[in-house]
Amino acid sequence: MLLFTVVSAFSAGPDKAGFEHWCMTVNLPGYTYGGVKESDPGIYTSAWINTQQVIVGLQLHPLSSYPDFMQAVKFKMPVSFTYNGLPAVYTDALQVGQAAIKFEKSDMVLMITQIDQSGQTKPRTKEELSALLDQMKPEQILQ
């Protein structure tokens, strides 16, 4: 039992402080970091905003929530893909591009989204969201 506890402690994802520390190191040119909040127990939300009021948001969820991202929205099923060899899903059903990446070793799901408060831009594609994640380097805190 002790071995299981020790192994679990090393594979678990970051807490709020660890997530916030990593978010502060992310450099997205043209965007300003806005902080981290715990929107629901164990779910951490962070955001970056640019001068055109376009927001790039991240949410860190427990791994158990991954099936929720695989549900149809407005009768549209998400598209499965891989991000750096990890299982992921993408949807633009709500006119907002969203991708959820399953980091099994960390017991976490990282969801990235782009929100345009004016409603004038089209949703980012899974390739665009993947490129943003490449810049952010989530592998620094998730496995």
PDB file of C-alpha atoms in Angstrom:
ATOM      1  CA  MET A   1       0.000   0.000   0.000  1.00  0.00           C
ATOM      2  CA  LEU A   2       2.824   2.425   0.788  1.00  0.00           C
ATOM      3  CA  LEU A   3       4.406   1.846  -2.637  1.00  0.00           C
ATOM      4  CA  PHE A   4       1.119   2.648  -4.377  1.00  0.00           C
ATOM      5  CA  THR A   5       0.756   5.867  -2.374  1.00  0.00           C
ATOM      6  CA  VAL A   6       4.291   7.000  -3.199  1.00  0.00           C
ATOM      7  CA  VAL A   7       3.894   6.225  -6.920  1.00  0.00           C
ATOM      8  CA  SER A   8       0.551   8.042  -7.028  1.00  0.00           C
ATOM      9  CA  ALA A   9       2.020  11.122  -5.402  1.00  0.00           C
ATOM     10  CA  PHE A  10       4.715  11.395  -8.053  1.00  0.00           C
ATOM     11  CA  SER A  11       2.355  10.888 -10.994  1.00  0.00           C
ATOM     12  CA  ALA A  12      -0.408  13.259  -9.898  1.00  0.00           C
ATOM     13  CA  GLY A  13      -0.859  16.534 -11.725  1.00  0.00           C
ATOM     14  CA  PRO A  14      -0.197  19.963 -10.255  1.00  0.00           C
ATOM     15  CA  ASP A  15      -2.261  21.634  -7.575  1.00  0.00           C
ATOM     16  CA  LYS A  16      -3.550  25.195  -8.002  1.00  0.00           C
ATOM     17  CA  ALA A  17      -0.250  26.764  -6.900  1.00  0.00           C
ATOM     18  CA  GLY A  18       1.778  24.557  -9.264  1.00  0.00           C
ATOM     19  CA  PHE A  19      -0.574  25.286 -12.168  1.00  0.00           C
ATOM     20  CA  GLU A  20      -0.459  29.013 -11.453  1.00  0.00           C
ATOM     21  CA  HIS A  21       3.349  29.002 -11.233  1.00  0.00           C
ATOM     22  CA  TRP A  22       3.568  27.280 -14.628  1.00  0.00           C
ATOM     23  CA  CYS A  23       0.964  29.646 -16.164  1.00  0.00           C
ATOM     24  CA  MET A  24       3.027  32.659 -15.092  1.00  0.00           C
ATOM     25  CA  THR A  25       5.982  31.284 -17.109  1.00  0.00           C
ATOM     26  CA  VAL A  26       3.941  30.892 -20.322  1.00  0.00           C
ATOM     27  CA  ASN A  27       4.857  33.465 -22.955  1.00  0.00           C
ATOM     28  CA  LEU A  28       2.147  34.143 -25.529  1.00  0.00           C
ATOM     29  CA  PRO A  29       3.270  37.152 -27.600  1.00  0.00           C
ATOM     30  CA  GLY A  30       0.568  39.822 -27.689  1.00  0.00           C
ATOM     31  CA  TYR A  31      -1.351  38.327 -24.749  1.00  0.00           C
ATOM     32  CA  THR A  32      -1.480  39.351 -21.100  1.00  0.00           C
ATOM     33  CA  TYR A  33      -1.844  36.696 -18.408  1.00  0.00           C
ATOM     34  CA  GLY A  34      -4.894  37.087 -16.169  1.00  0.00           C
ATOM     35  CA  GLY A  35      -4.375  34.591 -13.350  1.00  0.00           C
ATOM     36  CA  VAL A  36      -5.798  31.266 -12.138  1.00  0.00           C
ATOM     37  CA  LYS A  37      -8.999  30.538 -10.283  1.00  0.00           C
ATOM     38  CA  GLU A  38     -10.562  27.324  -9.045  1.00  0.00           C
ATOM     39  CA  SER A  39     -13.886  27.377 -10.903  1.00  0.00           C
ATOM     40  CA  ASP A  40     -15.077  24.112  -9.314  1.00  0.00           C
ATOM     41  CA  PRO A  41     -13.345  21.863  -6.781  1.00  0.00           C
ATOM     42  CA  GLY A  42     -10.212  20.506  -8.489  1.00  0.00           C
ATOM     43  CA  ILE A  43     -10.799  22.427 -11.752  1.00  0.00           C
ATOM     44  CA  TYR A  44      -8.377  25.290 -12.387  1.00  0.00           C
ATOM     45  CA  THR A  45      -9.006  27.959 -15.008  1.00  0.00           C
ATOM     46  CA  SER A  46      -6.486  30.418 -16.425  1.00  0.00           C
ATOM     47  CA  ALA A  47      -6.674  32.967 -19.221  1.00  0.00           C
ATOM     48  CA  TRP A  48      -4.595  35.226 -21.443  1.00  0.00           C
ATOM     49  CA  ILE A  49      -6.158  38.197 -23.283  1.00  0.00           C
ATOM     50  CA  ASN A  50      -4.924  40.358 -26.159  1.00  0.00           C
ATOM     51  CA  THR A  51      -5.786  43.923 -27.172  1.00  0.00           C
ATOM     52  CA  GLN A  52      -8.578  42.734 -29.492  1.00  0.00           C
ATOM     53  CA  GLN A  53     -10.247  41.060 -26.463  1.00  0.00           C
ATOM     54  CA  VAL A  54      -9.500  37.571 -27.760  1.00  0.00           C
ATOM     55  CA  ILE A  55      -9.019  35.214 -24.824  1.00  0.00           C
ATOM     56  CA  VAL A  56      -7.010  32.000 -24.757  1.00  0.00           C
ATOM     57  CA  GLY A  57      -8.224  29.933 -21.841  1.00  0.00           C
ATOM     58  CA  LEU A  58      -6.929  26.788 -20.182  1.00  0.00           C
ATOM     59  CA  GLN A  59      -8.753  24.524 -17.786  1.00  0.00           C
ATOM     60  CA  LEU A  60      -7.142  21.721 -15.840  1.00  0.00           C
ATOM     61  CA  HIS A  61      -9.596  18.926 -14.987  1.00  0.00           C
ATOM     62  CA  PRO A  62      -9.294  15.596 -13.176  1.00  0.00           C
ATOM     63  CA  LEU A  63      -8.789  12.689 -15.600  1.00  0.00           C
ATOM     64  CA  SER A  64     -12.193  11.288 -14.643  1.00  0.00           C
ATOM     65  CA  SER A  65     -13.846  14.166 -16.552  1.00  0.00           C
ATOM     66  CA  TYR A  66     -12.374  13.134 -19.947  1.00  0.00           C
ATOM     67  CA  PRO A  67     -15.517  11.234 -21.045  1.00  0.00           C
ATOM     68  CA  ASP A  68     -17.482  14.483 -20.615  1.00  0.00           C
ATOM     69  CA  PHE A  69     -15.432  16.042 -23.424  1.00  0.00           C
ATOM     70  CA  MET A  70     -16.390  13.173 -25.744  1.00  0.00           C
ATOM     71  CA  GLN A  71     -20.136  13.952 -25.655  1.00  0.00           C
ATOM     72  CA  ALA A  72     -22.066  15.393 -28.581  1.00  0.00           C
ATOM     73  CA  VAL A  73     -22.770  19.127 -28.408  1.00  0.00           C
ATOM     74  CA  LYS A  74     -25.596  20.486 -30.558  1.00  0.00           C
ATOM     75  CA  PHE A  75     -25.736  17.067 -32.247  1.00  0.00           C
ATOM     76  CA  LYS A  76     -22.093  17.369 -33.270  1.00  0.00           C
ATOM     77  CA  MET A  77     -19.587  14.811 -32.007  1.00  0.00           C
ATOM     78  CA  PRO A  78     -16.066  15.963 -31.127  1.00  0.00           C
ATOM     79  CA  VAL A  79     -13.223  14.873 -33.393  1.00  0.00           C
ATOM     80  CA  SER A  80     -10.574  12.579 -31.911  1.00  0.00           C
ATOM     81  CA  PHE A  81      -6.920  13.349 -32.635  1.00  0.00           C
ATOM     82  CA  THR A  82      -3.562  13.036 -30.940  1.00  0.00           C
ATOM     83  CA  TYR A  83      -1.484  15.816 -29.459  1.00  0.00           C
ATOM     84  CA  ASN A  84       2.172  14.830 -29.089  1.00  0.00           C
ATOM     85  CA  GLY A  85       1.108  11.193 -28.921  1.00  0.00           C
ATOM     86  CA  LEU A  86      -1.617  11.828 -26.322  1.00  0.00           C
ATOM     87  CA  PRO A  87      -5.335  11.183 -26.881  1.00  0.00           C
ATOM     88  CA  ALA A  88      -7.305  14.366 -27.490  1.00  0.00           C
ATOM     89  CA  VAL A  89     -10.661  15.610 -28.758  1.00  0.00           C
ATOM     90  CA  TYR A  90     -11.633  18.815 -30.576  1.00  0.00           C
ATOM     91  CA  THR A  91     -14.953  20.553 -31.098  1.00  0.00           C
ATOM     92  CA  ASP A  92     -16.177  23.825 -32.531  1.00  0.00           C
ATOM     93  CA  ALA A  93     -19.858  23.054 -31.957  1.00  0.00           C
ATOM     94  CA  LEU A  94     -20.410  26.193 -29.849  1.00  0.00           C
ATOM     95  CA  GLN A  95     -18.587  28.469 -32.333  1.00  0.00           C
ATOM     96  CA  VAL A  96     -15.573  28.329 -30.013  1.00  0.00           C
ATOM     97  CA  GLY A  97     -12.634  26.062 -30.793  1.00  0.00           C
ATOM     98  CA  GLN A  98     -11.921  23.715 -27.872  1.00  0.00           C
ATOM     99  CA  ALA A  99      -9.470  20.854 -27.475  1.00  0.00           C
ATOM    100  CA  ALA A 100      -9.095  18.543 -24.481  1.00  0.00           C
ATOM    101  CA  ILE A 101      -5.865  16.558 -24.076  1.00  0.00           C
ATOM    102  CA  LYS A 102      -5.673  13.499 -21.841  1.00  0.00           C
ATOM    103  CA  PHE A 103      -2.513  13.439 -19.686  1.00  0.00           C
ATOM    104  CA  GLU A 104      -2.992   9.976 -18.163  1.00  0.00           C
ATOM    105  CA  LYS A 105       0.260   9.812 -16.182  1.00  0.00           C
ATOM    106  CA  SER A 106      -0.665  13.055 -14.422  1.00  0.00           C
ATOM    107  CA  ASP A 107      -4.325  12.020 -13.961  1.00  0.00           C
ATOM    108  CA  MET A 108      -5.363  15.281 -15.627  1.00  0.00           C
ATOM    109  CA  VAL A 109      -7.128  16.662 -18.707  1.00  0.00           C
ATOM    110  CA  LEU A 110      -6.004  20.010 -20.113  1.00  0.00           C
ATOM    111  CA  MET A 111      -8.626  21.880 -22.095  1.00  0.00           C
ATOM    112  CA  ILE A 112      -7.669  24.848 -24.278  1.00  0.00           C
ATOM    113  CA  THR A 113     -10.135  27.229 -25.861  1.00  0.00           C
ATOM    114  CA  GLN A 114     -10.219  30.510 -27.727  1.00  0.00           C
ATOM    115  CA  ILE A 115     -12.976  32.967 -26.941  1.00  0.00           C
ATOM    116  CA  ASP A 116     -13.609  36.140 -28.906  1.00  0.00           C
ATOM    117  CA  GLN A 117     -15.825  38.413 -26.844  1.00  0.00           C
ATOM    118  CA  SER A 118     -16.917  40.339 -29.953  1.00  0.00           C
ATOM    119  CA  GLY A 119     -18.005  37.198 -31.813  1.00  0.00           C
ATOM    120  CA  GLN A 120     -16.194  38.416 -34.936  1.00  0.00           C
ATOM    121  CA  THR A 121     -13.548  35.712 -35.360  1.00  0.00           C
ATOM    122  CA  LYS A 122     -14.041  32.123 -36.367  1.00  0.00           C
ATOM    123  CA  PRO A 123     -13.129  29.329 -33.942  1.00  0.00           C
ATOM    124  CA  ARG A 124      -9.494  28.252 -33.866  1.00  0.00           C
ATOM    125  CA  THR A 125      -8.841  24.906 -35.484  1.00  0.00           C
ATOM    126  CA  LYS A 126      -7.335  21.952 -33.626  1.00  0.00           C
ATOM    127  CA  GLU A 127      -4.075  22.699 -35.456  1.00  0.00           C
ATOM    128  CA  GLU A 128      -4.091  26.309 -34.231  1.00  0.00           C
ATOM    129  CA  LEU A 129      -4.890  25.233 -30.672  1.00  0.00           C
ATOM    130  CA  SER A 130      -2.153  22.593 -30.856  1.00  0.00           C
ATOM    131  CA  ALA A 131       0.316  25.262 -32.000  1.00  0.00           C
ATOM    132  CA  LEU A 132      -0.668  27.413 -29.004  1.00  0.00           C
ATOM    133  CA  LEU A 133      -0.101  24.435 -26.703  1.00  0.00           C
ATOM    134  CA  ASP A 134       3.301  23.887 -28.315  1.00  0.00           C
ATOM    135  CA  GLN A 135       4.178  27.470 -27.313  1.00  0.00           C
ATOM    136  CA  MET A 136       2.830  26.951 -23.784  1.00  0.00           C
ATOM    137  CA  LYS A 137       4.690  23.650 -23.192  1.00  0.00           C
ATOM    138  CA  PRO A 138       2.213  21.860 -20.885  1.00  0.00           C
ATOM    139  CA  GLU A 139       4.595  18.899 -20.726  1.00  0.00           C
ATOM    140  CA  GLN A 140       6.572  20.959 -18.213  1.00  0.00           C
ATOM    141  CA  ILE A 141       3.888  20.180 -15.609  1.00  0.00           C
ATOM    142  CA  LEU A 142       1.907  17.303 -17.134  1.00  0.00           C
ATOM    143  CA  GLN A 143       2.871  13.852 -18.415  1.00  0.00           C
TER     144      GLN A 143
END
